[in-house]
Amino acid sequence: MKYAFFKGKIVPFSEAKIGIMTHAFNYGTGVFEGIRGYWNAEKEQMYIVKLREHYERLERSTKLGLMSTMKYSLADLEKITVDLVRKNDYREDIYIRPIYYKSQEKIGLGLIGVDEDFCMFVSPFGAYLDISKGIRVCVSSWWRISAKSAPQGAKINGTYFNSSLAKAEALNKGYDEAILLSHQKTVAEGSGENLFMVKDGKLITPPLSETILPGITRVCIMTLAEKELGIKTTERQIKQDELYTADELFFCGTGAQVSPIIDVDGKKIGSGQVGELTKKLQAIYFAAARGDNPKYMDWVTPVY
Ligand code: PMP
C-alpha cells in the first residue's frame, strides 16, 4: 500500500490516519465498497471490474445509512479511483476499498449532523478463498442481520460485525467459511459472498428478500450463465437441508470471485470435487473480469 485518498487528496498511505474518537471507529457509522482490479499481464493493463455499479451501490448505501448526499459524483469517484490505482502502480491483482464515514470526533450516537468524509485505499490482493480445490463451509449459528435490524441492501461498516462473528465461528471450528441463514431460517449467503446452488441442471440462488447483499458478482454470474450457457437462474428460497443434497454449490463475490464449496458441515457436496458448471462459470467469469472477453469489455475500466 503506497498511496491512499484521504481528506480530499492522494497522500502517502502512512499519512492516512484517523483519530481514536472518530465516530465511525467508535460506532461503525460508515458505508463502504470492495472493488477488484485485475492485472492482465498479456495486455499490460489493469482492469477495474464494474466500477460504476460499485459506486451506485455506495450511493444507495449512503442514503440507506442516513449519510448526507455524497460530496463526490459517481463520475468523480470513478476518476479518483482510476487516479489512485494508477498512482499506486501495482502490476498484480488488487482490491480497492472506498469508505464514506462519519469522520467527526464526537461522543454520542445518532447520524444526522455528524461530519462525514471519504477515503480510499488500494491493496495487492490474490484469492480470498480457495478457487481451485474448493472450500469447506459450515452453516453458522449466527443469522444474517435482518431488514428490521439494519437497512437491507446497504454495505454498512457496523453490520459487518455480524459477518465477522460468522466467519470467526467457521474458522474456530476448522472450516473455511460460513453460510448464514436469514431471519426466515432459510439460506441467505456467506459472510462476505453470495451463494449459488446447482441441482438437477438448475442454477438457483436466494432472492434479495433473504436480506442478502445485492452482489454485483451475483448479477454477473446470472448474466453469464444465461448469455454464455443458456441457463436462466432461479431466484428462490433455499432450505438448509437442500444444501446437503445439492449437486454443486459455490460462493461468488468481489473477494471470493467464484469459489467452489465441496463440503458443508462435514457432508460432501456432489462428488466432493469442484462441480462442472462451477468450473465453467468460473472460467467465463475470470475471462470477463480480467478483460479477456471482447463481449464484456464494458464491464471493466482500464487504468493505464
Ligand atoms: N454478501 C456480502 C455480505 C458481502 O460482503 C459481499 C461482498 N461485497 C457480497 C455478498 C458479494 O458482493 P459483490 O459481488 O458485490 O462483491
PDB file of C-alpha atoms and ligand atoms in Angstrom:
ATOM      1  CA  MET A   1       0.000   0.000   0.000  1.00  0.00           C
ATOM      2  CA  LYS A   2       1.712   3.099  -1.206  1.00  0.00           C
ATOM      3  CA  TYR A   3      -0.883   5.856  -1.538  1.00  0.00           C
ATOM      4  CA  ALA A   4      -4.382   6.461  -0.222  1.00  0.00           C
ATOM      5  CA  PHE A   5      -7.088   9.028  -0.917  1.00  0.00           C
ATOM      6  CA  PHE A   6      -7.646  10.899   2.344  1.00  0.00           C
ATOM      7  CA  LYS A   7      -9.220  14.273   3.206  1.00  0.00           C
ATOM      8  CA  GLY A   8      -9.695  15.204  -0.418  1.00  0.00           C
ATOM      9  CA  LYS A   9      -6.348  14.231  -1.877  1.00  0.00           C
ATOM     10  CA  ILE A  10      -3.924  11.448  -2.671  1.00  0.00           C
ATOM     11  CA  VAL A  11      -1.374  11.112   0.152  1.00  0.00           C
ATOM     12  CA  PRO A  12       1.275   8.540   1.131  1.00  0.00           C
ATOM     13  CA  PHE A  13      -0.526   5.631   2.815  1.00  0.00           C
ATOM     14  CA  SER A  14       1.244   6.246   6.149  1.00  0.00           C
ATOM     15  CA  GLU A  15      -0.313   9.721   6.346  1.00  0.00           C
ATOM     16  CA  ALA A  16      -3.909   8.463   6.027  1.00  0.00           C
ATOM     17  CA  LYS A  17      -4.753   8.174   9.734  1.00  0.00           C
ATOM     18  CA  ILE A  18      -7.910   8.855  11.773  1.00  0.00           C
ATOM     19  CA  GLY A  19      -8.189   9.790  15.450  1.00  0.00           C
ATOM     20  CA  ILE A  20      -9.434   7.291  18.036  1.00  0.00           C
ATOM     21  CA  MET A  21     -12.516   9.418  18.828  1.00  0.00           C
ATOM     22  CA  THR A  22     -13.738   9.234  15.223  1.00  0.00           C
ATOM     23  CA  HIS A  23     -17.484   8.452  15.170  1.00  0.00           C
ATOM     24  CA  ALA A  24     -17.133   5.692  12.531  1.00  0.00           C
ATOM     25  CA  PHE A  25     -14.371   3.972  14.516  1.00  0.00           C
ATOM     26  CA  ASN A  26     -16.483   4.008  17.682  1.00  0.00           C
ATOM     27  CA  TYR A  27     -19.892   3.125  16.232  1.00  0.00           C
ATOM     28  CA  GLY A  28     -19.303   1.563  12.808  1.00  0.00           C
ATOM     29  CA  THR A  29     -21.023   4.516  11.150  1.00  0.00           C
ATOM     30  CA  GLY A  30     -19.718   4.292   7.626  1.00  0.00           C
ATOM     31  CA  VAL A  31     -20.590   2.686   4.327  1.00  0.00           C
ATOM     32  CA  PHE A  32     -18.088   1.061   2.052  1.00  0.00           C
ATOM     33  CA  GLU A  33     -17.343  -0.899  -1.067  1.00  0.00           C
ATOM     34  CA  GLY A  34     -14.952  -3.631  -2.157  1.00  0.00           C
ATOM     35  CA  ILE A  35     -13.827  -3.417  -5.763  1.00  0.00           C
ATOM     36  CA  ARG A  36     -11.336  -5.555  -7.634  1.00  0.00           C
ATOM     37  CA  GLY A  37      -8.729  -4.652 -10.172  1.00  0.00           C
ATOM     38  CA  TYR A  38      -7.293  -7.479 -12.263  1.00  0.00           C
ATOM     39  CA  TRP A  39      -3.821  -7.235 -13.742  1.00  0.00           C
ATOM     40  CA  ASN A  40      -3.840  -8.564 -17.290  1.00  0.00           C
ATOM     41  CA  ALA A  41      -0.170  -9.387 -17.904  1.00  0.00           C
ATOM     42  CA  GLU A  42      -0.622 -10.091 -21.615  1.00  0.00           C
ATOM     43  CA  LYS A  43      -2.237  -6.722 -22.248  1.00  0.00           C
ATOM     44  CA  GLU A  44      -0.105  -4.978 -19.597  1.00  0.00           C
ATOM     45  CA  GLN A  45      -3.320  -3.442 -18.349  1.00  0.00           C
ATOM     46  CA  MET A  46      -5.140  -3.149 -15.025  1.00  0.00           C
ATOM     47  CA  TYR A  47      -8.908  -3.638 -15.363  1.00  0.00           C
ATOM     48  CA  ILE A  48     -11.242  -2.453 -12.603  1.00  0.00           C
ATOM     49  CA  VAL A  49     -14.414  -4.543 -12.515  1.00  0.00           C
ATOM     50  CA  LYS A  50     -17.895  -2.953 -12.564  1.00  0.00           C
ATOM     51  CA  LEU A  51     -16.666   0.377 -11.231  1.00  0.00           C
ATOM     52  CA  ARG A  52     -19.912   2.310 -11.867  1.00  0.00           C
ATOM     53  CA  GLU A  53     -22.057  -0.417 -10.256  1.00  0.00           C
ATOM     54  CA  HIS A  54     -19.957  -0.345  -7.088  1.00  0.00           C
ATOM     55  CA  TYR A  55     -20.376   3.416  -6.764  1.00  0.00           C
ATOM     56  CA  GLU A  56     -24.093   3.175  -7.469  1.00  0.00           C
ATOM     57  CA  ARG A  57     -24.315   0.735  -4.578  1.00  0.00           C
ATOM     58  CA  LEU A  58     -22.183   3.034  -2.412  1.00  0.00           C
ATOM     59  CA  GLU A  59     -24.573   5.880  -3.188  1.00  0.00           C
ATOM     60  CA  ARG A  60     -27.525   3.678  -2.205  1.00  0.00           C
ATOM     61  CA  SER A  61     -25.685   2.694   0.990  1.00  0.00           C
ATOM     62  CA  THR A  62     -25.167   6.359   1.906  1.00  0.00           C
ATOM     63  CA  LYS A  63     -28.895   7.009   1.506  1.00  0.00           C
ATOM     64  CA  LEU A  64     -29.967   3.920   3.441  1.00  0.00           C
ATOM     65  CA  GLY A  65     -27.268   4.598   6.053  1.00  0.00           C
ATOM     66  CA  LEU A  66     -28.644   8.109   6.617  1.00  0.00           C
ATOM     67  CA  MET A  67     -25.494   9.818   5.408  1.00  0.00           C
ATOM     68  CA  SER A  68     -25.706  13.196   3.653  1.00  0.00           C
ATOM     69  CA  THR A  69     -25.638  13.484  -0.094  1.00  0.00           C
ATOM     70  CA  MET A  70     -22.298  12.179  -1.304  1.00  0.00           C
ATOM     71  CA  LYS A  71     -19.863  15.016  -1.780  1.00  0.00           C
ATOM     72  CA  TYR A  72     -18.450  13.382  -4.907  1.00  0.00           C
ATOM     73  CA  SER A  73     -20.444  12.485  -8.001  1.00  0.00           C
ATOM     74  CA  LEU A  74     -20.256   8.959  -9.401  1.00  0.00           C
ATOM     75  CA  ALA A  75     -18.007  10.269 -12.190  1.00  0.00           C
ATOM     76  CA  ASP A  76     -15.727  11.976  -9.605  1.00  0.00           C
ATOM     77  CA  LEU A  77     -15.472   8.740  -7.615  1.00  0.00           C
ATOM     78  CA  GLU A  78     -14.568   6.773 -10.737  1.00  0.00           C
ATOM     79  CA  LYS A  79     -11.875   9.294 -11.610  1.00  0.00           C
ATOM     80  CA  ILE A  80     -10.433   9.344  -8.068  1.00  0.00           C
ATOM     81  CA  THR A  81     -10.295   5.535  -8.161  1.00  0.00           C
ATOM     82  CA  VAL A  82      -8.522   5.331 -11.507  1.00  0.00           C
ATOM     83  CA  ASP A  83      -6.074   8.085 -10.443  1.00  0.00           C
ATOM     84  CA  LEU A  84      -5.302   6.363  -7.134  1.00  0.00           C
ATOM     85  CA  VAL A  85      -4.819   2.946  -8.743  1.00  0.00           C
ATOM     86  CA  ARG A  86      -2.555   4.450 -11.391  1.00  0.00           C
ATOM     87  CA  LYS A  87      -0.528   6.268  -8.726  1.00  0.00           C
ATOM     88  CA  ASN A  88      -0.063   3.021  -6.754  1.00  0.00           C
ATOM     89  CA  ASP A  89       1.275   1.419  -9.913  1.00  0.00           C
ATOM     90  CA  TYR A  90       0.712  -2.224  -8.958  1.00  0.00           C
ATOM     91  CA  ARG A  91       1.307  -4.896 -11.576  1.00  0.00           C
ATOM     92  CA  GLU A  92      -0.763  -7.565  -9.826  1.00  0.00           C
ATOM     93  CA  ASP A  93      -4.394  -8.129  -8.770  1.00  0.00           C
ATOM     94  CA  ILE A  94      -5.651  -5.514  -6.343  1.00  0.00           C
ATOM     95  CA  TYR A  95      -8.524  -4.720  -4.017  1.00  0.00           C
ATOM     96  CA  ILE A  96      -9.926  -1.206  -3.739  1.00  0.00           C
ATOM     97  CA  ARG A  97     -11.707  -0.087  -0.585  1.00  0.00           C
ATOM     98  CA  PRO A  98     -13.649   3.224  -0.704  1.00  0.00           C
ATOM     99  CA  ILE A  99     -15.291   4.307   2.577  1.00  0.00           C
ATOM    100  CA  TYR A 100     -17.755   7.120   3.283  1.00  0.00           C
ATOM    101  CA  TYR A 101     -17.635   7.559   7.021  1.00  0.00           C
ATOM    102  CA  LYS A 102     -18.703   9.706   9.962  1.00  0.00           C
ATOM    103  CA  SER A 103     -15.413  11.457  10.470  1.00  0.00           C
ATOM    104  CA  GLN A 104     -16.277  13.772  13.346  1.00  0.00           C
ATOM    105  CA  GLU A 105     -14.501  13.197  16.667  1.00  0.00           C
ATOM    106  CA  LYS A 106     -17.630  13.171  18.760  1.00  0.00           C
ATOM    107  CA  ILE A 107     -19.149  11.060  21.535  1.00  0.00           C
ATOM    108  CA  GLY A 108     -22.826  10.219  21.110  1.00  0.00           C
ATOM    109  CA  LEU A 109     -24.993   8.162  18.819  1.00  0.00           C
ATOM    110  CA  GLY A 110     -27.142   9.482  16.020  1.00  0.00           C
ATOM    111  CA  LEU A 111     -26.238  10.088  12.433  1.00  0.00           C
ATOM    112  CA  ILE A 112     -27.697  13.408  11.435  1.00  0.00           C
ATOM    113  CA  GLY A 113     -25.399  16.393  11.568  1.00  0.00           C
ATOM    114  CA  VAL A 114     -22.255  14.345  12.211  1.00  0.00           C
ATOM    115  CA  ASP A 115     -19.438  15.365   9.826  1.00  0.00           C
ATOM    116  CA  GLU A 116     -18.535  12.939   7.068  1.00  0.00           C
ATOM    117  CA  ASP A 117     -15.579  12.289   4.849  1.00  0.00           C
ATOM    118  CA  PHE A 118     -14.486   9.900   2.154  1.00  0.00           C
ATOM    119  CA  CYS A 119     -11.314   7.860   1.919  1.00  0.00           C
ATOM    120  CA  MET A 120      -9.972   5.009  -0.163  1.00  0.00           C
ATOM    121  CA  PHE A 121      -7.054   2.630  -0.174  1.00  0.00           C
ATOM    122  CA  VAL A 122      -5.710   0.071  -2.624  1.00  0.00           C
ATOM    123  CA  SER A 123      -4.016  -3.174  -1.677  1.00  0.00           C
ATOM    124  CA  PRO A 124      -2.483  -6.089  -3.602  1.00  0.00           C
ATOM    125  CA  PHE A 125      -4.956  -8.951  -3.238  1.00  0.00           C
ATOM    126  CA  GLY A 126      -4.872 -12.522  -4.514  1.00  0.00           C
ATOM    127  CA  ALA A 127      -7.542 -15.145  -3.861  1.00  0.00           C
ATOM    128  CA  TYR A 128      -9.581 -14.515  -0.679  1.00  0.00           C
ATOM    129  CA  LEU A 129     -10.943 -18.061  -0.670  1.00  0.00           C
ATOM    130  CA  ASP A 130      -9.569 -21.105  -2.463  1.00  0.00           C
ATOM    131  CA  ILE A 131     -10.835 -21.118  -6.026  1.00  0.00           C
ATOM    132  CA  SER A 132      -9.218 -24.311  -7.325  1.00  0.00           C
ATOM    133  CA  LYS A 133      -9.756 -27.219  -4.955  1.00  0.00           C
ATOM    134  CA  GLY A 134     -12.846 -25.847  -3.233  1.00  0.00           C
ATOM    135  CA  ILE A 135     -13.656 -24.894   0.337  1.00  0.00           C
ATOM    136  CA  ARG A 136     -15.344 -26.477   3.346  1.00  0.00           C
ATOM    137  CA  VAL A 137     -18.077 -24.470   4.997  1.00  0.00           C
ATOM    138  CA  CYS A 138     -20.445 -24.705   7.955  1.00  0.00           C
ATOM    139  CA  VAL A 139     -23.913 -23.315   8.486  1.00  0.00           C
ATOM    140  CA  SER A 140     -23.408 -20.584  11.051  1.00  0.00           C
ATOM    141  CA  SER A 141     -25.286 -20.389  14.326  1.00  0.00           C
ATOM    142  CA  TRP A 142     -25.463 -16.629  13.672  1.00  0.00           C
ATOM    143  CA  TRP A 143     -28.267 -15.369  11.473  1.00  0.00           C
ATOM    144  CA  ARG A 144     -27.755 -12.765   8.806  1.00  0.00           C
ATOM    145  CA  ILE A 145     -28.826  -9.386  10.194  1.00  0.00           C
ATOM    146  CA  SER A 146     -32.486  -8.827   9.308  1.00  0.00           C
ATOM    147  CA  ALA A 147     -34.066  -5.897   7.497  1.00  0.00           C
ATOM    148  CA  LYS A 148     -35.619  -4.976  10.855  1.00  0.00           C
ATOM    149  CA  SER A 149     -32.169  -4.521  12.379  1.00  0.00           C
ATOM    150  CA  ALA A 150     -30.349  -2.584   9.663  1.00  0.00           C
ATOM    151  CA  PRO A 151     -31.264  -1.335   6.202  1.00  0.00           C
ATOM    152  CA  GLN A 152     -31.195  -4.082   3.628  1.00  0.00           C
ATOM    153  CA  GLY A 153     -29.022  -3.837   0.554  1.00  0.00           C
ATOM    154  CA  ALA A 154     -26.563  -1.412   2.110  1.00  0.00           C
ATOM    155  CA  LYS A 155     -22.932  -2.182   2.840  1.00  0.00           C
ATOM    156  CA  ILE A 156     -22.656  -0.625   6.302  1.00  0.00           C
ATOM    157  CA  ASN A 157     -19.445  -0.987   8.313  1.00  0.00           C
ATOM    158  CA  GLY A 158     -21.146  -1.740  11.635  1.00  0.00           C
ATOM    159  CA  THR A 159     -23.238  -4.592  10.266  1.00  0.00           C
ATOM    160  CA  TYR A 160     -20.039  -6.433   9.311  1.00  0.00           C
ATOM    161  CA  PHE A 161     -19.668  -7.397  12.961  1.00  0.00           C
ATOM    162  CA  ASN A 162     -22.393  -9.929  12.177  1.00  0.00           C
ATOM    163  CA  SER A 163     -20.371 -11.258   9.214  1.00  0.00           C
ATOM    164  CA  SER A 164     -17.176 -11.312  11.283  1.00  0.00           C
ATOM    165  CA  LEU A 165     -18.857 -13.365  14.019  1.00  0.00           C
ATOM    166  CA  ALA A 166     -19.965 -15.944  11.460  1.00  0.00           C
ATOM    167  CA  LYS A 167     -16.533 -16.086   9.831  1.00  0.00           C
ATOM    168  CA  ALA A 168     -14.810 -16.379  13.235  1.00  0.00           C
ATOM    169  CA  GLU A 169     -17.110 -19.237  14.237  1.00  0.00           C
ATOM    170  CA  ALA A 170     -16.333 -21.071  10.987  1.00  0.00           C
ATOM    171  CA  LEU A 171     -12.567 -20.617  11.344  1.00  0.00           C
ATOM    172  CA  ASN A 172     -12.664 -21.629  15.037  1.00  0.00           C
ATOM    173  CA  LYS A 173     -14.401 -24.860  14.065  1.00  0.00           C
ATOM    174  CA  GLY A 174     -11.827 -25.571  11.330  1.00  0.00           C
ATOM    175  CA  TYR A 175     -13.961 -24.582   8.322  1.00  0.00           C
ATOM    176  CA  ASP A 176     -13.017 -22.068   5.629  1.00  0.00           C
ATOM    177  CA  GLU A 177     -16.254 -20.089   5.560  1.00  0.00           C
ATOM    178  CA  ALA A 178     -19.790 -19.862   6.907  1.00  0.00           C
ATOM    179  CA  ILE A 179     -23.230 -19.849   5.343  1.00  0.00           C
ATOM    180  CA  LEU A 180     -25.680 -17.659   7.247  1.00  0.00           C
ATOM    181  CA  LEU A 181     -29.394 -18.339   7.390  1.00  0.00           C
ATOM    182  CA  SER A 182     -31.802 -15.429   7.218  1.00  0.00           C
ATOM    183  CA  HIS A 183     -34.398 -14.499   9.867  1.00  0.00           C
ATOM    184  CA  GLN A 184     -36.731 -16.733   7.825  1.00  0.00           C
ATOM    185  CA  LYS A 185     -34.408 -19.642   8.723  1.00  0.00           C
ATOM    186  CA  THR A 186     -33.676 -20.279   5.076  1.00  0.00           C
ATOM    187  CA  VAL A 187     -30.327 -19.854   3.325  1.00  0.00           C
ATOM    188  CA  ALA A 188     -29.090 -16.287   2.901  1.00  0.00           C
ATOM    189  CA  GLU A 189     -25.416 -16.092   1.916  1.00  0.00           C
ATOM    190  CA  GLY A 190     -21.810 -16.370   3.061  1.00  0.00           C
ATOM    191  CA  SER A 191     -20.186 -13.944   5.494  1.00  0.00           C
ATOM    192  CA  GLY A 192     -19.000 -11.845   2.558  1.00  0.00           C
ATOM    193  CA  GLU A 193     -20.263 -13.517  -0.582  1.00  0.00           C
ATOM    194  CA  ASN A 194     -23.438 -14.697  -2.302  1.00  0.00           C
ATOM    195  CA  LEU A 195     -24.348 -18.352  -2.726  1.00  0.00           C
ATOM    196  CA  PHE A 196     -25.409 -20.383  -5.771  1.00  0.00           C
ATOM    197  CA  MET A 197     -26.665 -23.965  -5.827  1.00  0.00           C
ATOM    198  CA  VAL A 198     -26.820 -26.369  -8.776  1.00  0.00           C
ATOM    199  CA  LYS A 199     -29.499 -29.044  -8.539  1.00  0.00           C
ATOM    200  CA  ASP A 200     -30.734 -31.249 -11.406  1.00  0.00           C
ATOM    201  CA  GLY A 201     -29.198 -28.928 -14.011  1.00  0.00           C
ATOM    202  CA  LYS A 202     -30.861 -25.858 -12.469  1.00  0.00           C
ATOM    203  CA  LEU A 203     -28.945 -22.864 -11.150  1.00  0.00           C
ATOM    204  CA  ILE A 204     -30.576 -21.492  -8.005  1.00  0.00           C
ATOM    205  CA  THR A 205     -29.756 -18.536  -5.763  1.00  0.00           C
ATOM    206  CA  PRO A 206     -31.573 -16.960  -2.798  1.00  0.00           C
ATOM    207  CA  PRO A 207     -33.647 -13.843  -3.629  1.00  0.00           C
ATOM    208  CA  LEU A 208     -32.838 -10.365  -2.291  1.00  0.00           C
ATOM    209  CA  SER A 209     -35.709 -10.804   0.202  1.00  0.00           C
ATOM    210  CA  GLU A 210     -33.413 -13.146   2.159  1.00  0.00           C
ATOM    211  CA  THR A 211     -31.721  -9.888   3.253  1.00  0.00           C
ATOM    212  CA  ILE A 212     -28.613 -10.709   1.245  1.00  0.00           C
ATOM    213  CA  LEU A 213     -26.301  -8.026  -0.053  1.00  0.00           C
ATOM    214  CA  PRO A 214     -27.293  -7.418  -3.696  1.00  0.00           C
ATOM    215  CA  GLY A 215     -23.981  -8.699  -5.026  1.00  0.00           C
ATOM    216  CA  ILE A 216     -22.515  -7.279  -8.197  1.00  0.00           C
ATOM    217  CA  THR A 217     -20.764 -10.580  -8.937  1.00  0.00           C
ATOM    218  CA  ARG A 218     -24.105 -12.349  -8.346  1.00  0.00           C
ATOM    219  CA  VAL A 219     -25.608 -10.370 -11.230  1.00  0.00           C
ATOM    220  CA  CYS A 220     -22.504 -11.053 -13.371  1.00  0.00           C
ATOM    221  CA  ILE A 221     -22.903 -14.807 -12.778  1.00  0.00           C
ATOM    222  CA  MET A 222     -26.618 -14.739 -13.624  1.00  0.00           C
ATOM    223  CA  THR A 223     -25.885 -12.767 -16.797  1.00  0.00           C
ATOM    224  CA  LEU A 224     -23.019 -15.041 -17.893  1.00  0.00           C
ATOM    225  CA  ALA A 225     -24.954 -18.234 -17.115  1.00  0.00           C
ATOM    226  CA  GLU A 226     -27.801 -17.059 -19.338  1.00  0.00           C
ATOM    227  CA  LYS A 227     -25.813 -15.472 -22.171  1.00  0.00           C
ATOM    228  CA  GLU A 228     -22.959 -17.951 -22.405  1.00  0.00           C
ATOM    229  CA  LEU A 229     -24.566 -21.211 -21.264  1.00  0.00           C
ATOM    230  CA  GLY A 230     -28.289 -20.617 -21.850  1.00  0.00           C
ATOM    231  CA  ILE A 231     -29.049 -21.265 -18.171  1.00  0.00           C
ATOM    232  CA  LYS A 232     -31.578 -18.969 -16.505  1.00  0.00           C
ATOM    233  CA  THR A 233     -31.043 -18.634 -12.760  1.00  0.00           C
ATOM    234  CA  THR A 234     -33.975 -19.325 -10.450  1.00  0.00           C
ATOM    235  CA  GLU A 235     -34.185 -16.921  -7.514  1.00  0.00           C
ATOM    236  CA  ARG A 236     -35.988 -18.750  -4.721  1.00  0.00           C
ATOM    237  CA  GLN A 237     -35.701 -19.625  -1.069  1.00  0.00           C
ATOM    238  CA  ILE A 238     -33.320 -22.476  -0.314  1.00  0.00           C
ATOM    239  CA  LYS A 239     -33.918 -24.630   2.766  1.00  0.00           C
ATOM    240  CA  GLN A 240     -30.885 -25.609   4.816  1.00  0.00           C
ATOM    241  CA  ASP A 241     -31.453 -29.318   4.086  1.00  0.00           C
ATOM    242  CA  GLU A 242     -31.243 -28.671   0.351  1.00  0.00           C
ATOM    243  CA  LEU A 243     -27.615 -27.628   0.769  1.00  0.00           C
ATOM    244  CA  TYR A 244     -26.591 -31.149   1.731  1.00  0.00           C
ATOM    245  CA  THR A 245     -28.174 -32.744  -1.344  1.00  0.00           C
ATOM    246  CA  ALA A 246     -27.062 -30.114  -3.850  1.00  0.00           C
ATOM    247  CA  ASP A 247     -25.109 -31.270  -6.910  1.00  0.00           C
ATOM    248  CA  GLU A 248     -22.845 -28.226  -6.716  1.00  0.00           C
ATOM    249  CA  LEU A 249     -22.500 -25.157  -4.509  1.00  0.00           C
ATOM    250  CA  PHE A 250     -20.355 -22.092  -4.931  1.00  0.00           C
ATOM    251  CA  PHE A 251     -19.839 -18.654  -3.479  1.00  0.00           C
ATOM    252  CA  CYS A 252     -19.345 -15.580  -5.583  1.00  0.00           C
ATOM    253  CA  GLY A 253     -18.272 -12.078  -4.727  1.00  0.00           C
ATOM    254  CA  THR A 254     -15.676  -9.463  -5.450  1.00  0.00           C
ATOM    255  CA  GLY A 255     -13.292 -11.015  -2.922  1.00  0.00           C
ATOM    256  CA  ALA A 256     -14.430 -14.636  -3.254  1.00  0.00           C
ATOM    257  CA  GLN A 257     -14.561 -14.467  -7.081  1.00  0.00           C
ATOM    258  CA  VAL A 258     -16.109 -17.868  -7.899  1.00  0.00           C
ATOM    259  CA  SER A 259     -15.254 -20.157  -5.016  1.00  0.00           C
ATOM    260  CA  PRO A 260     -16.445 -23.789  -5.174  1.00  0.00           C
ATOM    261  CA  ILE A 261     -17.845 -25.367  -1.996  1.00  0.00           C
ATOM    262  CA  ILE A 262     -17.076 -29.082  -1.696  1.00  0.00           C
ATOM    263  CA  ASP A 263     -18.319 -29.770   1.831  1.00  0.00           C
ATOM    264  CA  VAL A 264     -20.998 -28.360   4.153  1.00  0.00           C
ATOM    265  CA  ASP A 265     -20.970 -29.284   7.855  1.00  0.00           C
ATOM    266  CA  GLY A 266     -18.733 -32.262   7.079  1.00  0.00           C
ATOM    267  CA  LYS A 267     -21.054 -33.572   4.361  1.00  0.00           C
ATOM    268  CA  LYS A 268     -19.663 -33.914   0.839  1.00  0.00           C
ATOM    269  CA  ILE A 269     -21.354 -31.845  -1.859  1.00  0.00           C
ATOM    270  CA  GLY A 270     -21.922 -33.882  -5.038  1.00  0.00           C
ATOM    271  CA  SER A 271     -18.800 -35.957  -5.636  1.00  0.00           C
ATOM    272  CA  GLY A 272     -16.797 -33.843  -3.193  1.00  0.00           C
ATOM    273  CA  GLN A 273     -14.929 -32.340  -6.160  1.00  0.00           C
ATOM    274  CA  VAL A 274     -15.331 -28.977  -7.854  1.00  0.00           C
ATOM    275  CA  GLY A 275     -18.533 -29.175  -9.933  1.00  0.00           C
ATOM    276  CA  GLU A 276     -18.579 -28.976 -13.729  1.00  0.00           C
ATOM    277  CA  LEU A 277     -20.930 -25.995 -14.018  1.00  0.00           C
ATOM    278  CA  THR A 278     -18.989 -24.185 -11.284  1.00  0.00           C
ATOM    279  CA  LYS A 279     -15.769 -24.737 -13.271  1.00  0.00           C
ATOM    280  CA  LYS A 280     -17.361 -23.404 -16.459  1.00  0.00           C
ATOM    281  CA  LEU A 281     -18.798 -20.320 -14.780  1.00  0.00           C
ATOM    282  CA  GLN A 282     -15.507 -19.670 -13.047  1.00  0.00           C
ATOM    283  CA  ALA A 283     -13.596 -19.668 -16.358  1.00  0.00           C
ATOM    284  CA  ILE A 284     -16.194 -17.472 -18.070  1.00  0.00           C
ATOM    285  CA  TYR A 285     -16.266 -15.042 -15.132  1.00  0.00           C
ATOM    286  CA  PHE A 286     -12.486 -14.680 -14.975  1.00  0.00           C
ATOM    287  CA  ALA A 287     -12.220 -14.058 -18.723  1.00  0.00           C
ATOM    288  CA  ALA A 288     -14.816 -11.268 -18.482  1.00  0.00           C
ATOM    289  CA  ALA A 289     -13.376  -9.722 -15.296  1.00  0.00           C
ATOM    290  CA  ARG A 290      -9.771  -9.847 -16.496  1.00  0.00           C
ATOM    291  CA  GLY A 291     -10.644  -8.076 -19.732  1.00  0.00           C
ATOM    292  CA  ASP A 292     -10.068 -11.142 -21.924  1.00  0.00           C
ATOM    293  CA  ASN A 293     -13.533 -11.408 -23.434  1.00  0.00           C
ATOM    294  CA  PRO A 294     -14.253  -8.713 -26.072  1.00  0.00           C
ATOM    295  CA  LYS A 295     -18.002  -9.141 -25.420  1.00  0.00           C
ATOM    296  CA  TYR A 296     -17.695  -7.858 -21.858  1.00  0.00           C
ATOM    297  CA  MET A 297     -15.173  -5.039 -22.162  1.00  0.00           C
ATOM    298  CA  ASP A 298     -17.841  -2.636 -20.910  1.00  0.00           C
ATOM    299  CA  TRP A 299     -17.688  -4.452 -17.538  1.00  0.00           C
ATOM    300  CA  VAL A 300     -14.141  -3.241 -16.942  1.00  0.00           C
ATOM    301  CA  THR A 301     -12.349   0.108 -16.698  1.00  0.00           C
ATOM    302  CA  PRO A 302      -8.740   0.197 -17.924  1.00  0.00           C
ATOM    303  CA  VAL A 303      -6.351   2.135 -15.688  1.00  0.00           C
ATOM    304  CA  TYR A 304      -3.320   2.730 -17.904  1.00  0.00           C
TER     305      TYR A 304
HETATM  306  N1  PMP B   1     -22.563 -10.556   0.509  1.00  0.00           N
HETATM  307  C1  PMP B   1     -21.836  -9.864   1.407  1.00  0.00           C
HETATM  308  C2  PMP B   1     -22.279  -9.854   2.825  1.00  0.00           C
HETATM  309  C3  PMP B   1     -20.685  -9.182   1.000  1.00  0.00           C
HETATM  310  O1  PMP B   1     -19.963  -8.509   1.893  1.00  0.00           O
HETATM  311  C4  PMP B   1     -20.280  -9.247  -0.356  1.00  0.00           C
HETATM  312  C5  PMP B   1     -19.030  -8.551  -0.808  1.00  0.00           C
HETATM  313  N2  PMP B   1     -19.245  -7.214  -1.069  1.00  0.00           N
HETATM  314  C6  PMP B   1     -21.083  -9.963  -1.254  1.00  0.00           C
HETATM  315  C7  PMP B   1     -22.211 -10.609  -0.786  1.00  0.00           C
HETATM  316  C8  PMP B   1     -20.750 -10.027  -2.703  1.00  0.00           C
HETATM  317  O2  PMP B   1     -20.994  -8.800  -3.303  1.00  0.00           O
HETATM  318  P1  PMP B   1     -20.166  -8.328  -4.580  1.00  0.00           P
HETATM  319  O3  PMP B   1     -20.319  -9.395  -5.595  1.00  0.00           O
HETATM  320  O4  PMP B   1     -20.819  -7.066  -4.985  1.00  0.00           O
HETATM  321  O5  PMP B   1     -18.766  -8.165  -4.134  1.00  0.00           O
END
